[in-house]
Structures are given as structure tokens and as C-alpha cells.
Amino acid sequence: MTYAQAGVSVDAGNALIETIKPFVRSTKRPGANAELGGFGGLFDLKATGYQDPVLVSGTDGVGTKLRLAVDTGIHDFVGIDLVAMSVNDLLVQGAEPLYFLDYYACGKLDVDVAAKVVKGIAEGCKQANCALIGGETAEMPGMYKEGSCFDICRQLCLNIFKHR
């Protein structure tokens, strides 16, 4: 079975990547080049200047705010909120946001909607001074109500603080 036979548009996925490249690049910071293309994000801890760093990681989501995004047609704010909720959970532990990985899942990929979400994630990363170093777009026909739903709830944010 091909991707197309399964209802997945490789062309839409490629179009999304091209659309979001400038958003991702705008999150560049020391330790991350903020370029797309690999299957894993890279971050150089030496570039941060920390001595004896300890990684702090967390996962969060935006929950029912997704319903507001779908109902209003305004999608960028959930990306900003997603980063904020993830970063806030780690700031309380004294962590500095370094990088962020996103996950976007939908039944049918709408490049415009997905790009707006990622643009919001990039804006949240810029506000938190962390780089968007990678992510995943999952187009899963039949798993979400087509044309109205997507999920960005399984996000991962890793941060660092100086061990005392």
C-alpha cells in the first residue's frame, strides 16, 4: 500500500515543510541551527556555556483550547500557548528553555491550518528563547474528523539548568 492509497498526501507534507521553514529558522539560538531535514533535532549543549548541566524535560498540551481554535478558525494562538504551557512547567524547576519539538496530527493535512499552528509554535519559541529543532506531522485518515480537527497535545520540550 502506498501513502496515497492510505489517504496520506506526501505532496501536502512537502508543501507544509517548505511553508514552515522560515518560521523554524526564526527560532535559531546558540546550540541549534533551526534547520529542517533530519529525522531528529540536534542541539549542542556546549554552545550554551553551562557547566555540569542537568536536563529537565516535560510534555504538555493545550487541551480543549483546540476546540476554540477549530471553532474560531484562529490557529496560531494554540501554538503559542502550547510552548508557554510546556515552558512554564519547566521554569518552575529553574530550567532555561533550550529547544522544542512539535507534533501535529490530523485526519487530512490542511497545509494552511498546519502552517498557522507551526507559525504560532515558532512565535512561542521565540518568546521563550528556545529553538524549534524538529517535529512530526502525522496525517491519519479516519482517526480525526476530517476538515475540523487536529491534535497538538503531545509536545515535548527539553530544557536545562545549572546543577548546583
Short mmCIF file of N, CA and C in Angstrom, two decimals:
data_model
loop_
_atom_site.label_atom_id
_atom_site.label_comp_id
_atom_site.label_asym_id
_atom_site.label_seq_id
_atom_site.Cartn_x
_atom_site.Cartn_y
_atom_site.Cartn_z
N MET A 1 0.85 -1.18 0.00
CA MET A 1 0.00 0.00 0.00
C MET A 1 0.89 1.24 0.00
N THR A 2 0.54 2.21 -0.80
CA THR A 2 1.28 3.47 -0.86
C THR A 2 0.66 4.47 0.12
N TYR A 3 1.40 5.56 0.36
CA TYR A 3 0.85 6.63 1.19
C TYR A 3 -0.45 7.15 0.57
N ALA A 4 -0.44 7.38 -0.72
CA ALA A 4 -1.63 7.90 -1.40
C ALA A 4 -2.82 6.95 -1.24
N GLN A 5 -2.57 5.64 -1.37
CA GLN A 5 -3.65 4.67 -1.20
C GLN A 5 -4.20 4.68 0.23
N ALA A 6 -3.35 5.05 1.18
CA ALA A 6 -3.79 5.13 2.58
C ALA A 6 -4.45 6.47 2.90
N GLY A 7 -4.48 7.38 1.90
CA GLY A 7 -5.11 8.68 2.11
C GLY A 7 -4.16 9.76 2.60
N VAL A 8 -2.87 9.50 2.55
CA VAL A 8 -1.87 10.45 3.03
C VAL A 8 -1.26 11.16 1.83
N SER A 9 -1.21 12.48 1.88
CA SER A 9 -0.66 13.27 0.78
C SER A 9 0.79 13.66 1.07
N VAL A 10 1.71 13.00 0.42
CA VAL A 10 3.13 13.34 0.55
C VAL A 10 3.37 14.75 0.01
N ASP A 11 2.67 15.12 -1.04
CA ASP A 11 2.81 16.46 -1.61
C ASP A 11 2.40 17.54 -0.61
N ALA A 12 1.31 17.32 0.11
CA ALA A 12 0.88 18.29 1.13
C ALA A 12 1.92 18.37 2.24
N GLY A 13 2.47 17.24 2.64
CA GLY A 13 3.52 17.23 3.66
C GLY A 13 4.74 18.02 3.22
N ASN A 14 5.15 17.83 1.97
CA ASN A 14 6.29 18.58 1.44
C ASN A 14 5.98 20.07 1.34
N ALA A 15 4.75 20.40 0.95
CA ALA A 15 4.35 21.81 0.88
C ALA A 15 4.38 22.45 2.27
N LEU A 16 3.95 21.70 3.28
CA LEU A 16 3.99 22.23 4.64
C LEU A 16 5.43 22.51 5.06
N ILE A 17 6.32 21.60 4.80
CA ILE A 17 7.73 21.79 5.17
C ILE A 17 8.28 23.07 4.53
N GLU A 18 8.01 23.26 3.26
CA GLU A 18 8.50 24.48 2.59
C GLU A 18 7.88 25.74 3.21
N THR A 19 6.61 25.65 3.57
CA THR A 19 5.92 26.81 4.14
C THR A 19 6.46 27.19 5.52
N ILE A 20 6.80 26.19 6.34
CA ILE A 20 7.20 26.48 7.72
C ILE A 20 8.70 26.73 7.89
N LYS A 21 9.50 26.48 6.87
CA LYS A 21 10.95 26.68 7.01
C LYS A 21 11.33 28.05 7.57
N PRO A 22 10.76 29.16 7.06
CA PRO A 22 11.16 30.46 7.63
C PRO A 22 10.74 30.62 9.09
N PHE A 23 9.61 30.03 9.47
CA PHE A 23 9.18 30.12 10.87
C PHE A 23 10.18 29.41 11.77
N VAL A 24 10.59 28.22 11.34
CA VAL A 24 11.54 27.42 12.12
C VAL A 24 12.89 28.14 12.19
N ARG A 25 13.36 28.65 11.08
CA ARG A 25 14.65 29.36 11.06
C ARG A 25 14.65 30.56 12.01
N SER A 26 13.50 31.18 12.19
CA SER A 26 13.43 32.37 13.05
C SER A 26 13.64 32.05 14.52
N THR A 27 13.67 30.75 14.87
CA THR A 27 13.86 30.36 16.28
C THR A 27 15.31 30.00 16.60
N LYS A 28 16.22 30.21 15.67
CA LYS A 28 17.62 29.85 15.86
C LYS A 28 18.18 30.49 17.13
N ARG A 29 18.99 29.73 17.86
CA ARG A 29 19.66 30.22 19.07
C ARG A 29 20.97 29.46 19.23
N PRO A 30 21.87 29.92 20.09
CA PRO A 30 23.11 29.16 20.30
C PRO A 30 22.81 27.72 20.68
N GLY A 31 23.44 26.79 19.96
CA GLY A 31 23.25 25.37 20.20
C GLY A 31 22.37 24.70 19.17
N ALA A 32 21.59 25.49 18.42
CA ALA A 32 20.67 24.91 17.44
C ALA A 32 20.71 25.73 16.16
N ASN A 33 20.77 25.04 15.03
CA ASN A 33 20.77 25.76 13.76
C ASN A 33 19.36 26.00 13.24
N ALA A 34 18.35 25.36 13.83
CA ALA A 34 16.95 25.56 13.47
C ALA A 34 16.69 25.32 11.98
N GLU A 35 17.24 24.26 11.46
CA GLU A 35 17.01 23.86 10.07
C GLU A 35 16.21 22.56 10.06
N LEU A 36 15.36 22.41 9.07
CA LEU A 36 14.58 21.19 8.91
C LEU A 36 15.32 20.21 8.00
N GLY A 37 15.01 18.94 8.13
CA GLY A 37 15.55 17.98 7.19
C GLY A 37 15.96 16.66 7.78
N GLY A 38 16.37 16.60 9.01
CA GLY A 38 16.77 15.34 9.61
C GLY A 38 15.60 14.64 10.26
N PHE A 39 15.87 13.47 10.77
CA PHE A 39 14.81 12.72 11.46
C PHE A 39 14.89 12.90 12.97
N GLY A 40 15.82 13.72 13.42
CA GLY A 40 15.95 14.05 14.83
C GLY A 40 16.55 15.43 14.95
N GLY A 41 16.14 16.17 15.96
CA GLY A 41 16.68 17.51 16.17
C GLY A 41 18.01 17.43 16.89
N LEU A 42 18.93 18.30 16.52
CA LEU A 42 20.25 18.34 17.14
C LEU A 42 20.39 19.60 17.98
N PHE A 43 21.04 19.45 19.14
CA PHE A 43 21.32 20.59 19.99
C PHE A 43 22.68 20.40 20.62
N ASP A 44 23.54 21.40 20.50
CA ASP A 44 24.90 21.36 21.04
C ASP A 44 24.91 22.03 22.42
N LEU A 45 24.96 21.23 23.48
CA LEU A 45 24.94 21.77 24.84
C LEU A 45 26.16 22.64 25.14
N LYS A 46 27.29 22.34 24.52
CA LYS A 46 28.50 23.14 24.75
C LYS A 46 28.27 24.60 24.38
N ALA A 47 27.45 24.83 23.36
CA ALA A 47 27.20 26.19 22.89
C ALA A 47 26.45 27.04 23.90
N THR A 48 25.83 26.42 24.90
CA THR A 48 25.09 27.18 25.91
C THR A 48 26.00 27.73 27.00
N GLY A 49 27.19 27.15 27.14
CA GLY A 49 28.13 27.61 28.15
C GLY A 49 27.89 27.07 29.54
N TYR A 50 26.93 26.17 29.69
CA TYR A 50 26.67 25.60 31.01
C TYR A 50 27.78 24.64 31.42
N GLN A 51 28.06 24.61 32.71
CA GLN A 51 28.98 23.64 33.29
C GLN A 51 28.14 22.64 34.06
N ASP A 52 28.36 21.36 33.86
CA ASP A 52 27.62 20.30 34.55
C ASP A 52 26.10 20.46 34.42
N PRO A 53 25.59 20.52 33.20
CA PRO A 53 24.15 20.73 33.04
C PRO A 53 23.35 19.49 33.42
N VAL A 54 22.12 19.74 33.81
CA VAL A 54 21.14 18.68 34.08
C VAL A 54 19.94 18.98 33.18
N LEU A 55 19.51 17.97 32.45
CA LEU A 55 18.34 18.16 31.58
C LEU A 55 17.05 17.99 32.36
N VAL A 56 16.10 18.85 32.07
CA VAL A 56 14.76 18.77 32.63
C VAL A 56 13.83 18.67 31.43
N SER A 57 12.93 17.72 31.43
CA SER A 57 12.04 17.58 30.28
C SER A 57 10.60 17.46 30.74
N GLY A 58 9.71 17.79 29.83
CA GLY A 58 8.29 17.72 30.16
C GLY A 58 7.45 17.65 28.90
N THR A 59 6.22 17.25 29.07
CA THR A 59 5.27 17.15 27.97
C THR A 59 3.99 17.84 28.42
N ASP A 60 3.39 18.58 27.53
CA ASP A 60 2.15 19.26 27.86
C ASP A 60 1.34 19.45 26.60
N GLY A 61 0.17 19.97 26.74
CA GLY A 61 -0.70 20.21 25.60
C GLY A 61 -1.61 21.38 25.88
N VAL A 62 -2.47 21.69 24.95
CA VAL A 62 -3.38 22.82 25.10
C VAL A 62 -4.81 22.39 25.42
N GLY A 63 -5.06 21.10 25.41
CA GLY A 63 -6.38 20.59 25.80
C GLY A 63 -7.51 21.13 24.96
N THR A 64 -8.57 21.57 25.63
CA THR A 64 -9.79 21.98 24.93
C THR A 64 -9.65 23.31 24.21
N LYS A 65 -8.51 23.99 24.35
CA LYS A 65 -8.29 25.20 23.57
C LYS A 65 -8.26 24.87 22.07
N LEU A 66 -7.99 23.61 21.76
CA LEU A 66 -8.07 23.19 20.36
C LEU A 66 -9.47 23.42 19.81
N ARG A 67 -10.49 23.17 20.63
CA ARG A 67 -11.87 23.38 20.19
C ARG A 67 -12.07 24.85 19.83
N LEU A 68 -11.51 25.77 20.63
CA LEU A 68 -11.62 27.20 20.33
C LEU A 68 -10.95 27.53 19.00
N ALA A 69 -9.78 26.94 18.77
CA ALA A 69 -9.07 27.19 17.52
C ALA A 69 -9.91 26.73 16.33
N VAL A 70 -10.47 25.54 16.42
CA VAL A 70 -11.27 25.00 15.33
C VAL A 70 -12.53 25.84 15.13
N ASP A 71 -13.22 26.17 16.22
CA ASP A 71 -14.48 26.91 16.13
C ASP A 71 -14.30 28.33 15.62
N THR A 72 -13.18 28.99 15.98
CA THR A 72 -12.95 30.38 15.57
C THR A 72 -12.19 30.48 14.26
N GLY A 73 -11.50 29.41 13.89
CA GLY A 73 -10.65 29.46 12.69
C GLY A 73 -9.35 30.20 12.93
N ILE A 74 -9.04 30.47 14.18
CA ILE A 74 -7.79 31.14 14.54
C ILE A 74 -6.87 30.09 15.13
N HIS A 75 -5.78 29.77 14.45
CA HIS A 75 -4.98 28.61 14.83
C HIS A 75 -3.61 28.92 15.41
N ASP A 76 -3.12 30.14 15.23
CA ASP A 76 -1.77 30.42 15.70
C ASP A 76 -1.66 30.47 17.22
N PHE A 77 -2.71 30.93 17.90
CA PHE A 77 -2.63 31.09 19.35
C PHE A 77 -2.41 29.77 20.09
N VAL A 78 -2.91 28.65 19.53
CA VAL A 78 -2.70 27.38 20.24
C VAL A 78 -1.24 26.95 20.17
N GLY A 79 -0.55 27.35 19.12
CA GLY A 79 0.89 27.06 19.04
C GLY A 79 1.67 27.84 20.09
N ILE A 80 1.34 29.12 20.23
CA ILE A 80 2.00 29.95 21.25
C ILE A 80 1.69 29.38 22.62
N ASP A 81 0.43 29.06 22.87
CA ASP A 81 0.01 28.54 24.17
C ASP A 81 0.68 27.21 24.48
N LEU A 82 0.84 26.37 23.48
CA LEU A 82 1.47 25.08 23.67
C LEU A 82 2.89 25.24 24.21
N VAL A 83 3.65 26.13 23.60
CA VAL A 83 5.02 26.38 24.07
C VAL A 83 4.98 26.96 25.48
N ALA A 84 4.09 27.92 25.70
CA ALA A 84 4.01 28.56 27.01
C ALA A 84 3.72 27.56 28.13
N MET A 85 2.76 26.67 27.89
CA MET A 85 2.40 25.69 28.93
C MET A 85 3.56 24.73 29.20
N SER A 86 4.25 24.31 28.15
CA SER A 86 5.38 23.40 28.30
C SER A 86 6.53 24.08 29.03
N VAL A 87 6.83 25.30 28.62
CA VAL A 87 7.94 26.04 29.22
C VAL A 87 7.64 26.38 30.69
N ASN A 88 6.42 26.82 30.97
CA ASN A 88 6.06 27.18 32.35
C ASN A 88 6.27 26.01 33.31
N ASP A 89 5.91 24.81 32.88
CA ASP A 89 6.08 23.64 33.74
C ASP A 89 7.53 23.42 34.12
N LEU A 90 8.44 23.81 33.24
CA LEU A 90 9.86 23.58 33.50
C LEU A 90 10.55 24.78 34.13
N LEU A 91 10.04 25.97 33.90
CA LEU A 91 10.61 27.16 34.52
C LEU A 91 10.53 27.09 36.04
N VAL A 92 9.46 26.48 36.55
CA VAL A 92 9.30 26.38 38.00
C VAL A 92 10.37 25.51 38.64
N GLN A 93 11.10 24.76 37.81
CA GLN A 93 12.20 23.94 38.31
C GLN A 93 13.55 24.61 38.06
N GLY A 94 13.53 25.86 37.62
CA GLY A 94 14.76 26.59 37.38
C GLY A 94 15.39 26.32 36.03
N ALA A 95 14.65 25.74 35.11
CA ALA A 95 15.19 25.37 33.81
C ALA A 95 15.14 26.54 32.83
N GLU A 96 16.09 26.58 31.92
CA GLU A 96 16.09 27.52 30.81
C GLU A 96 15.61 26.79 29.57
N PRO A 97 14.61 27.31 28.89
CA PRO A 97 14.16 26.65 27.66
C PRO A 97 15.27 26.67 26.61
N LEU A 98 15.59 25.53 26.07
CA LEU A 98 16.62 25.44 25.03
C LEU A 98 16.02 25.07 23.69
N TYR A 99 15.21 24.01 23.66
CA TYR A 99 14.64 23.60 22.39
C TYR A 99 13.30 22.93 22.56
N PHE A 100 12.61 22.84 21.44
CA PHE A 100 11.23 22.36 21.43
C PHE A 100 11.04 21.48 20.21
N LEU A 101 10.29 20.41 20.39
CA LEU A 101 9.90 19.52 19.29
C LEU A 101 8.38 19.53 19.21
N ASP A 102 7.83 19.64 18.02
CA ASP A 102 6.38 19.68 17.91
C ASP A 102 5.83 18.40 17.28
N TYR A 103 4.55 18.17 17.53
CA TYR A 103 3.83 17.03 16.96
C TYR A 103 2.47 17.53 16.54
N TYR A 104 2.14 17.36 15.27
CA TYR A 104 0.87 17.81 14.72
C TYR A 104 0.21 16.61 14.05
N ALA A 105 -0.98 16.26 14.50
CA ALA A 105 -1.70 15.12 13.94
C ALA A 105 -3.06 15.59 13.43
N CYS A 106 -3.48 14.99 12.30
CA CYS A 106 -4.76 15.36 11.71
C CYS A 106 -5.28 14.22 10.85
N GLY A 107 -6.54 14.30 10.50
CA GLY A 107 -7.13 13.31 9.60
C GLY A 107 -6.74 13.56 8.16
N LYS A 108 -6.78 14.82 7.75
CA LYS A 108 -6.36 15.23 6.41
C LYS A 108 -5.57 16.52 6.58
N LEU A 109 -4.36 16.54 6.04
CA LEU A 109 -3.48 17.68 6.23
C LEU A 109 -3.96 18.89 5.43
N ASP A 110 -4.30 19.94 6.15
CA ASP A 110 -4.62 21.24 5.57
C ASP A 110 -3.36 22.08 5.79
N VAL A 111 -2.61 22.31 4.73
CA VAL A 111 -1.31 22.98 4.84
C VAL A 111 -1.46 24.36 5.47
N ASP A 112 -2.50 25.11 5.12
CA ASP A 112 -2.69 26.45 5.66
C ASP A 112 -2.90 26.42 7.17
N VAL A 113 -3.76 25.53 7.65
CA VAL A 113 -4.02 25.42 9.09
C VAL A 113 -2.78 24.96 9.83
N ALA A 114 -2.13 23.91 9.33
CA ALA A 114 -0.93 23.39 9.99
C ALA A 114 0.17 24.44 10.03
N ALA A 115 0.33 25.20 8.95
CA ALA A 115 1.36 26.24 8.92
C ALA A 115 1.07 27.32 9.96
N LYS A 116 -0.20 27.67 10.14
CA LYS A 116 -0.56 28.68 11.15
C LYS A 116 -0.24 28.16 12.56
N VAL A 117 -0.50 26.90 12.81
CA VAL A 117 -0.18 26.32 14.12
C VAL A 117 1.33 26.35 14.34
N VAL A 118 2.09 25.92 13.34
CA VAL A 118 3.55 25.90 13.48
C VAL A 118 4.11 27.32 13.58
N LYS A 119 3.51 28.26 12.87
CA LYS A 119 3.93 29.65 13.00
C LYS A 119 3.73 30.12 14.44
N GLY A 120 2.63 29.72 15.05
CA GLY A 120 2.39 30.05 16.46
C GLY A 120 3.39 29.37 17.38
N ILE A 121 3.71 28.12 17.09
CA ILE A 121 4.72 27.41 17.89
C ILE A 121 6.06 28.13 17.78
N ALA A 122 6.42 28.54 16.57
CA ALA A 122 7.68 29.27 16.38
C ALA A 122 7.66 30.59 17.14
N GLU A 123 6.54 31.29 17.12
CA GLU A 123 6.43 32.54 17.88
C GLU A 123 6.58 32.28 19.38
N GLY A 124 5.94 31.21 19.87
CA GLY A 124 6.11 30.86 21.28
C GLY A 124 7.55 30.53 21.61
N CYS A 125 8.22 29.83 20.70
CA CYS A 125 9.64 29.51 20.90
C CYS A 125 10.48 30.78 20.95
N LYS A 126 10.21 31.73 20.06
CA LYS A 126 10.96 32.99 20.08
C LYS A 126 10.73 33.73 21.40
N GLN A 127 9.48 33.76 21.87
CA GLN A 127 9.18 34.44 23.13
C GLN A 127 9.90 33.77 24.31
N ALA A 128 10.08 32.45 24.23
CA ALA A 128 10.74 31.70 25.31
C ALA A 128 12.24 31.53 25.07
N ASN A 129 12.74 32.06 23.96
CA ASN A 129 14.14 31.93 23.57
C ASN A 129 14.58 30.47 23.48
N CYS A 130 13.74 29.65 22.88
CA CYS A 130 14.13 28.26 22.61
C CYS A 130 13.95 27.98 21.13
N ALA A 131 14.75 27.08 20.62
CA ALA A 131 14.74 26.76 19.20
C ALA A 131 13.75 25.64 18.91
N LEU A 132 13.03 25.79 17.82
CA LEU A 132 12.18 24.71 17.30
C LEU A 132 13.10 23.85 16.42
N ILE A 133 13.52 22.69 16.94
CA ILE A 133 14.55 21.92 16.25
C ILE A 133 14.01 20.70 15.50
N GLY A 134 12.73 20.47 15.55
CA GLY A 134 12.19 19.34 14.81
C GLY A 134 10.74 19.09 15.18
N GLY A 135 10.19 18.07 14.54
CA GLY A 135 8.82 17.73 14.83
C GLY A 135 8.30 16.64 13.92
N GLU A 136 7.04 16.39 14.05
CA GLU A 136 6.38 15.33 13.29
C GLU A 136 5.02 15.84 12.85
N THR A 137 4.68 15.55 11.61
CA THR A 137 3.34 15.80 11.11
C THR A 137 2.75 14.44 10.77
N ALA A 138 1.63 14.11 11.39
CA ALA A 138 1.00 12.81 11.18
C ALA A 138 -0.37 13.01 10.54
N GLU A 139 -0.48 12.62 9.29
CA GLU A 139 -1.76 12.64 8.60
C GLU A 139 -2.34 11.24 8.71
N MET A 140 -3.46 11.12 9.44
CA MET A 140 -4.02 9.80 9.75
C MET A 140 -5.50 9.77 9.37
N PRO A 141 -5.80 9.49 8.10
CA PRO A 141 -7.19 9.44 7.67
C PRO A 141 -8.02 8.48 8.53
N GLY A 142 -9.20 8.95 8.92
CA GLY A 142 -10.10 8.13 9.71
C GLY A 142 -9.90 8.25 11.21
N MET A 143 -8.80 8.83 11.64
CA MET A 143 -8.53 8.95 13.08
C MET A 143 -9.10 10.24 13.67
N TYR A 144 -9.28 11.25 12.84
CA TYR A 144 -9.81 12.54 13.27
C TYR A 144 -10.94 12.90 12.32
N LYS A 145 -11.90 13.67 12.81
CA LYS A 145 -13.00 14.12 11.98
C LYS A 145 -12.43 15.04 10.90
N GLU A 146 -12.58 14.65 9.67
CA GLU A 146 -11.95 15.36 8.56
C GLU A 146 -12.41 16.81 8.47
N GLY A 147 -11.45 17.69 8.24
CA GLY A 147 -11.74 19.09 8.00
C GLY A 147 -11.95 19.94 9.23
N SER A 148 -11.98 19.34 10.41
CA SER A 148 -12.27 20.19 11.56
C SER A 148 -11.38 19.91 12.76
N CYS A 149 -10.63 18.86 12.77
CA CYS A 149 -9.89 18.54 13.98
C CYS A 149 -8.43 18.26 13.70
N PHE A 150 -7.62 18.62 14.68
CA PHE A 150 -6.22 18.28 14.68
C PHE A 150 -5.81 18.17 16.13
N ASP A 151 -4.62 17.66 16.38
CA ASP A 151 -4.15 17.49 17.76
C ASP A 151 -2.70 17.92 17.83
N ILE A 152 -2.39 18.74 18.82
CA ILE A 152 -1.01 19.13 19.08
C ILE A 152 -0.68 18.90 20.56
N CYS A 153 -1.39 17.98 21.15
CA CYS A 153 -1.30 17.78 22.60
C CYS A 153 -0.09 16.99 23.06
N ARG A 154 0.61 16.33 22.21
CA ARG A 154 1.73 15.51 22.66
C ARG A 154 3.05 16.17 22.30
N GLN A 155 3.33 17.26 22.96
CA GLN A 155 4.53 18.04 22.65
C GLN A 155 5.61 17.75 23.68
N LEU A 156 6.81 17.91 23.25
CA LEU A 156 7.95 17.66 24.11
C LEU A 156 8.83 18.88 24.15
N CYS A 157 9.18 19.31 25.33
CA CYS A 157 10.06 20.45 25.48
C CYS A 157 11.18 20.05 26.44
N LEU A 158 12.40 20.20 26.02
CA LEU A 158 13.52 19.88 26.90
C LEU A 158 14.25 21.15 27.26
N ASN A 159 14.64 21.24 28.48
CA ASN A 159 15.29 22.44 28.99
C ASN A 159 16.47 22.03 29.85
N ILE A 160 17.19 23.01 30.30
CA ILE A 160 18.39 22.74 31.06
C ILE A 160 18.54 23.78 32.16
N PHE A 161 19.15 23.37 33.23
CA PHE A 161 19.52 24.36 34.24
C PHE A 161 20.86 23.96 34.80
N LYS A 162 21.50 24.92 35.43
CA LYS A 162 22.82 24.64 36.00
C LYS A 162 22.64 23.89 37.31
N HIS A 163 23.24 22.72 37.38
CA HIS A 163 23.17 21.92 38.60
C HIS A 163 23.95 22.62 39.70
N ARG A 164 23.36 22.76 40.86
CA ARG A 164 24.01 23.48 41.96
C ARG A 164 24.56 22.50 42.98
#
